[in-house]
PDB file of C-alpha atoms in Angstrom:
ATOM      1  CA  UNK A   1       6.583  43.228 182.800  1.00  0.00           C
ATOM      2  CA  UNK A   2       9.360  45.698 182.036  1.00  0.00           C
ATOM      3  CA  UNK A   3      12.477  43.536 182.518  1.00  0.00           C
ATOM      4  CA  UNK A   4      14.440  41.776 179.777  1.00  0.00           C
ATOM      5  CA  UNK A   5      14.219  38.016 179.261  1.00  0.00           C
ATOM      6  CA  UNK A   6      10.413  37.822 178.906  1.00  0.00           C
ATOM      7  CA  UNK A   7       8.942  35.413 176.346  1.00  0.00           C
ATOM      8  CA  UNK A   8       5.349  36.588 176.147  1.00  0.00           C
ATOM      9  CA  UNK A   9       3.858  35.509 172.825  1.00  0.00           C
ATOM     10  CA  UNK A  10       0.592  37.468 173.188  1.00  0.00           C
ATOM     11  CA  UNK A  11      -0.572  40.019 175.742  1.00  0.00           C
ATOM     12  CA  UNK A  12      -3.800  41.925 176.374  1.00  0.00           C
ATOM     13  CA  UNK A  13      -6.174  43.104 179.079  1.00  0.00           C
ATOM     14  CA  UNK A  14      -9.651  41.748 179.848  1.00  0.00           C
ATOM     15  CA  UNK A  15     -10.686  45.043 181.498  1.00  0.00           C
ATOM     16  CA  UNK A  16      -9.306  48.560 181.542  1.00  0.00           C
ATOM     17  CA  UNK A  17      -6.181  48.934 183.690  1.00  0.00           C
ATOM     18  CA  UNK A  18      -4.239  52.075 184.592  1.00  0.00           C
ATOM     19  CA  UNK A  19      -0.825  51.481 182.966  1.00  0.00           C
ATOM     20  CA  UNK A  20       0.556  48.737 180.705  1.00  0.00           C
ATOM     21  CA  UNK A  21       4.327  48.284 180.205  1.00  0.00           C
ATOM     22  CA  UNK A  22       5.300  45.210 178.213  1.00  0.00           C
ATOM     23  CA  UNK A  23       8.825  44.233 177.209  1.00  0.00           C
ATOM     24  CA  UNK A  24       9.816  41.173 175.218  1.00  0.00           C
ATOM     25  CA  UNK A  25      12.987  41.678 173.195  1.00  0.00           C
ATOM     26  CA  UNK A  26      12.040  38.709 171.000  1.00  0.00           C
ATOM     27  CA  UNK A  27       8.765  40.325 169.899  1.00  0.00           C
ATOM     28  CA  UNK A  28       5.104  39.718 170.759  1.00  0.00           C
ATOM     29  CA  UNK A  29       1.492  40.201 169.716  1.00  0.00           C
ATOM     30  CA  UNK A  30      -0.847  42.719 171.359  1.00  0.00           C
ATOM     31  CA  UNK A  31      -4.409  41.465 171.825  1.00  0.00           C
ATOM     32  CA  UNK A  32      -7.183  43.861 172.919  1.00  0.00           C
ATOM     33  CA  UNK A  33      -5.581  46.226 175.433  1.00  0.00           C
ATOM     34  CA  UNK A  34      -7.198  49.089 177.343  1.00  0.00           C
ATOM     35  CA  UNK A  35      -5.275  51.403 179.695  1.00  0.00           C
ATOM     36  CA  UNK A  36      -6.561  54.588 181.324  1.00  0.00           C
ATOM     37  CA  UNK A  37      -3.140  56.296 181.435  1.00  0.00           C
ATOM     38  CA  UNK A  38      -0.627  54.713 179.027  1.00  0.00           C
ATOM     39  CA  UNK A  39       0.626  51.685 177.121  1.00  0.00           C
ATOM     40  CA  UNK A  40       4.380  51.227 176.641  1.00  0.00           C
ATOM     41  CA  UNK A  41       5.560  48.517 174.238  1.00  0.00           C
ATOM     42  CA  UNK A  42       9.240  47.566 174.089  1.00  0.00           C
ATOM     43  CA  UNK A  43      11.025  45.102 171.794  1.00  0.00           C
ATOM     44  CA  UNK A  44      14.115  44.658 169.643  1.00  0.00           C
ATOM     45  CA  UNK A  45      12.117  42.479 167.259  1.00  0.00           C
ATOM     46  CA  UNK A  46       8.512  42.751 165.989  1.00  0.00           C
ATOM     47  CA  UNK A  47       5.289  43.748 167.727  1.00  0.00           C
ATOM     48  CA  UNK A  48       2.086  42.831 165.892  1.00  0.00           C
ATOM     49  CA  UNK A  49      -1.501  43.214 166.958  1.00  0.00           C
ATOM     50  CA  UNK A  50      -4.599  41.038 166.962  1.00  0.00           C
ATOM     51  CA  UNK A  51      -6.773  43.454 168.963  1.00  0.00           C
ATOM     52  CA  UNK A  52      -7.422  47.162 169.435  1.00  0.00           C
ATOM     53  CA  UNK A  53      -5.148  49.265 171.666  1.00  0.00           C
ATOM     54  CA  UNK A  54      -7.184  51.856 173.602  1.00  0.00           C
ATOM     55  CA  UNK A  55      -5.120  54.379 175.574  1.00  0.00           C
ATOM     56  CA  UNK A  56      -4.470  58.127 175.751  1.00  0.00           C
ATOM     57  CA  UNK A  57      -0.680  57.636 175.484  1.00  0.00           C
ATOM     58  CA  UNK A  58       1.132  54.981 173.417  1.00  0.00           C
ATOM     59  CA  UNK A  59       4.919  54.838 173.832  1.00  0.00           C
ATOM     60  CA  UNK A  60       7.015  52.631 171.540  1.00  0.00           C
ATOM     61  CA  UNK A  61      10.622  51.808 172.385  1.00  0.00           C
ATOM     62  CA  UNK A  62      13.435  49.316 171.863  1.00  0.00           C
ATOM     63  CA  UNK A  63      16.382  48.265 174.005  1.00  0.00           C
ATOM     64  CA  UNK A  64      18.818  48.810 171.145  1.00  0.00           C
ATOM     65  CA  UNK A  65      18.389  52.038 169.223  1.00  0.00           C
ATOM     66  CA  UNK A  66      17.198  51.423 165.665  1.00  0.00           C
ATOM     67  CA  UNK A  67      15.656  48.028 166.431  1.00  0.00           C
ATOM     68  CA  UNK A  68      11.995  47.251 166.988  1.00  0.00           C
ATOM     69  CA  UNK A  69       9.318  46.971 164.296  1.00  0.00           C
ATOM     70  CA  UNK A  70       5.833  47.993 165.439  1.00  0.00           C
ATOM     71  CA  UNK A  71       3.076  46.807 163.095  1.00  0.00           C
ATOM     72  CA  UNK A  72       0.081  48.455 164.754  1.00  0.00           C
ATOM     73  CA  UNK A  73      -1.750  49.349 161.561  1.00  0.00           C
ATOM     74  CA  UNK A  74      -4.113  46.378 161.288  1.00  0.00           C
ATOM     75  CA  UNK A  75      -6.709  47.490 163.868  1.00  0.00           C
ATOM     76  CA  UNK A  76      -8.678  50.694 164.409  1.00  0.00           C
ATOM     77  CA  UNK A  77      -6.857  51.702 167.594  1.00  0.00           C
ATOM     78  CA  UNK A  78      -8.199  54.361 169.975  1.00  0.00           C
ATOM     79  CA  UNK A  79      -5.281  56.673 170.768  1.00  0.00           C
ATOM     80  CA  UNK A  80      -4.714  60.274 171.781  1.00  0.00           C
ATOM     81  CA  UNK A  81      -0.925  60.681 171.675  1.00  0.00           C
ATOM     82  CA  UNK A  82       1.793  58.438 170.189  1.00  0.00           C
ATOM     83  CA  UNK A  83       5.554  58.772 170.711  1.00  0.00           C
ATOM     84  CA  UNK A  84       8.847  56.912 170.815  1.00  0.00           C
ATOM     85  CA  UNK A  85      11.232  57.099 173.760  1.00  0.00           C
ATOM     86  CA  UNK A  86      14.227  56.332 171.519  1.00  0.00           C
ATOM     87  CA  UNK A  87      14.854  55.412 167.879  1.00  0.00           C
ATOM     88  CA  UNK A  88      12.954  52.339 166.636  1.00  0.00           C
ATOM     89  CA  UNK A  89      13.226  50.695 163.204  1.00  0.00           C
ATOM     90  CA  UNK A  90       9.681  50.898 161.742  1.00  0.00           C
ATOM     91  CA  UNK A  91       6.175  51.916 162.809  1.00  0.00           C
ATOM     92  CA  UNK A  92       2.832  51.331 161.105  1.00  0.00           C
ATOM     93  CA  UNK A  93       0.001  52.899 163.110  1.00  0.00           C
ATOM     94  CA  UNK A  94      -3.760  53.239 162.587  1.00  0.00           C
ATOM     95  CA  UNK A  95      -6.524  55.106 164.424  1.00  0.00           C
ATOM     96  CA  UNK A  96      -9.429  55.972 162.124  1.00  0.00           C
ATOM     97  CA  UNK A  97     -10.663  58.772 164.418  1.00  0.00           C
ATOM     98  CA  UNK A  98      -7.279  60.571 164.465  1.00  0.00           C
ATOM     99  CA  UNK A  99      -4.510  61.178 166.983  1.00  0.00           C
ATOM    100  CA  UNK A 100      -1.584  63.441 167.917  1.00  0.00           C
ATOM    101  CA  UNK A 101       1.994  62.529 167.077  1.00  0.00           C
ATOM    102  CA  UNK A 102       4.497  63.280 169.803  1.00  0.00           C
ATOM    103  CA  UNK A 103       8.237  62.882 169.289  1.00  0.00           C
ATOM    104  CA  UNK A 104       8.787  60.039 166.808  1.00  0.00           C
ATOM    105  CA  UNK A 105      12.264  58.831 165.867  1.00  0.00           C
ATOM    106  CA  UNK A 106      12.275  55.991 163.329  1.00  0.00           C
ATOM    107  CA  UNK A 107      15.260  54.554 161.399  1.00  0.00           C
ATOM    108  CA  UNK A 108      13.465  53.241 158.304  1.00  0.00           C
ATOM    109  CA  UNK A 109       9.758  53.937 157.720  1.00  0.00           C
ATOM    110  CA  UNK A 110       6.745  55.438 159.493  1.00  0.00           C
ATOM    111  CA  UNK A 111       3.181  54.905 158.264  1.00  0.00           C
ATOM    112  CA  UNK A 112       0.344  56.914 159.828  1.00  0.00           C
ATOM    113  CA  UNK A 113      -3.205  55.923 158.913  1.00  0.00           C
ATOM    114  CA  UNK A 114      -6.485  57.690 159.760  1.00  0.00           C
ATOM    115  CA  UNK A 115      -9.831  58.766 158.338  1.00  0.00           C
ATOM    116  CA  UNK A 116      -9.844  61.590 160.896  1.00  0.00           C
ATOM    117  CA  UNK A 117      -7.180  64.171 161.745  1.00  0.00           C
ATOM    118  CA  UNK A 118      -3.529  63.669 162.683  1.00  0.00           C
ATOM    119  CA  UNK A 119      -1.589  66.587 164.141  1.00  0.00           C
ATOM    120  CA  UNK A 120       1.671  66.868 166.019  1.00  0.00           C
ATOM    121  CA  UNK A 121       3.135  68.161 169.267  1.00  0.00           C
ATOM    122  CA  UNK A 122       6.792  67.281 168.568  1.00  0.00           C
ATOM    123  CA  UNK A 123       9.256  66.515 165.762  1.00  0.00           C
ATOM    124  CA  UNK A 124       9.033  63.508 163.433  1.00  0.00           C
ATOM    125  CA  UNK A 125      12.425  62.092 162.392  1.00  0.00           C
ATOM    126  CA  UNK A 126      12.230  59.332 159.738  1.00  0.00           C
ATOM    127  CA  UNK A 127      13.561  58.684 156.203  1.00  0.00           C
ATOM    128  CA  UNK A 128      10.174  57.683 154.709  1.00  0.00           C
ATOM    129  CA  UNK A 129       6.859  59.019 156.008  1.00  0.00           C
ATOM    130  CA  UNK A 130       3.736  57.472 154.469  1.00  0.00           C
ATOM    131  CA  UNK A 131       0.301  58.962 155.158  1.00  0.00           C
ATOM    132  CA  UNK A 132      -2.752  56.756 154.569  1.00  0.00           C
ATOM    133  CA  UNK A 133      -6.528  56.982 154.790  1.00  0.00           C
ATOM    134  CA  UNK A 134      -8.795  54.008 154.072  1.00  0.00           C
ATOM    135  CA  UNK A 135     -11.781  56.289 153.420  1.00  0.00           C
ATOM    136  CA  UNK A 136      -9.830  59.068 151.702  1.00  0.00           C
ATOM    137  CA  UNK A 137     -10.845  61.583 154.375  1.00  0.00           C
ATOM    138  CA  UNK A 138      -7.630  61.738 156.431  1.00  0.00           C
ATOM    139  CA  UNK A 139      -6.349  65.214 157.291  1.00  0.00           C
ATOM    140  CA  UNK A 140      -2.659  65.394 158.248  1.00  0.00           C
ATOM    141  CA  UNK A 141      -1.477  68.659 159.855  1.00  0.00           C
ATOM    142  CA  UNK A 142       2.222  68.061 160.390  1.00  0.00           C
ATOM    143  CA  UNK A 143       3.547  71.578 159.835  1.00  0.00           C
ATOM    144  CA  UNK A 144       3.992  72.885 163.378  1.00  0.00           C
ATOM    145  CA  UNK A 145       7.478  71.400 163.933  1.00  0.00           C
ATOM    146  CA  UNK A 146      10.777  71.312 162.023  1.00  0.00           C
ATOM    147  CA  UNK A 147      10.441  67.653 161.016  1.00  0.00           C
ATOM    148  CA  UNK A 148      13.348  65.734 159.496  1.00  0.00           C
ATOM    149  CA  UNK A 149      12.388  63.303 156.726  1.00  0.00           C
ATOM    150  CA  UNK A 150      13.722  62.264 153.342  1.00  0.00           C
ATOM    151  CA  UNK A 151      10.520  61.303 151.484  1.00  0.00           C
ATOM    152  CA  UNK A 152       6.838  62.120 152.062  1.00  0.00           C
ATOM    153  CA  UNK A 153       4.279  59.907 150.307  1.00  0.00           C
ATOM    154  CA  UNK A 154       0.718  58.608 150.443  1.00  0.00           C
ATOM    155  CA  UNK A 155       1.661  55.450 148.542  1.00  0.00           C
ATOM    156  CA  UNK A 156      -1.434  53.956 146.943  1.00  0.00           C
ATOM    157  CA  UNK A 157      -3.764  55.690 149.426  1.00  0.00           C
ATOM    158  CA  UNK A 158      -5.840  58.838 148.909  1.00  0.00           C
ATOM    159  CA  UNK A 159      -5.968  61.403 151.706  1.00  0.00           C
ATOM    160  CA  UNK A 160      -7.988  64.611 151.972  1.00  0.00           C
ATOM    161  CA  UNK A 161      -5.376  67.152 153.135  1.00  0.00           C
ATOM    162  CA  UNK A 162      -1.672  67.285 153.967  1.00  0.00           C
ATOM    163  CA  UNK A 163       0.195  70.181 155.577  1.00  0.00           C
ATOM    164  CA  UNK A 164       3.855  69.346 156.223  1.00  0.00           C
ATOM    165  CA  UNK A 165       7.067  71.105 157.282  1.00  0.00           C
ATOM    166  CA  UNK A 166      10.702  70.089 157.040  1.00  0.00           C
ATOM    167  CA  UNK A 167      13.064  73.082 157.037  1.00  0.00           C
ATOM    168  CA  UNK A 168      15.887  71.002 155.516  1.00  0.00           C
ATOM    169  CA  UNK A 169      13.873  69.952 152.473  1.00  0.00           C
ATOM    170  CA  UNK A 170      12.414  66.614 151.433  1.00  0.00           C
ATOM    171  CA  UNK A 171      11.329  64.631 148.372  1.00  0.00           C
ATOM    172  CA  UNK A 172       7.670  64.186 147.526  1.00  0.00           C
ATOM    173  CA  UNK A 173       6.679  60.678 146.501  1.00  0.00           C
ATOM    174  CA  UNK A 174       3.189  59.799 145.302  1.00  0.00           C
ATOM    175  CA  UNK A 175       0.639  62.204 146.796  1.00  0.00           C
TER     176      UNK A 175
END
């Protein structure tokens, strides 16, 4: 369902499928979704979730650069790699076992939450990066790329370890 004009409301899978590509520029909710290869979510509005997303590759995108709010931080998702295909507005993402961040370009704020380990394979570009861990055991190794951020924070959360790199400099909020 990758064409514009969809009005989905809520989408999910009852069994594992190979690939999921959902586009609704007005926003939608993701119920339990399992894909063997990838899940691609596209909107210019808001994507929420009421079920777990289980896939090796999660791609978030919008039709208009800088739009699209992805609130995927309410469930313990099962992910391997997460990336954006263009610039979105905000992302909140949770996988308590950990995941790898691919190229992420976000206009406003990015929140990564885990009790496991988060590492990276590509650059993160966002003004505010918030790292969270519900159990305080999250390990964030985000120092292998020349990231571009303005502020790094853990907000009210406690994490175990943070390694971060931004060659242009950045402000440290609450850590």
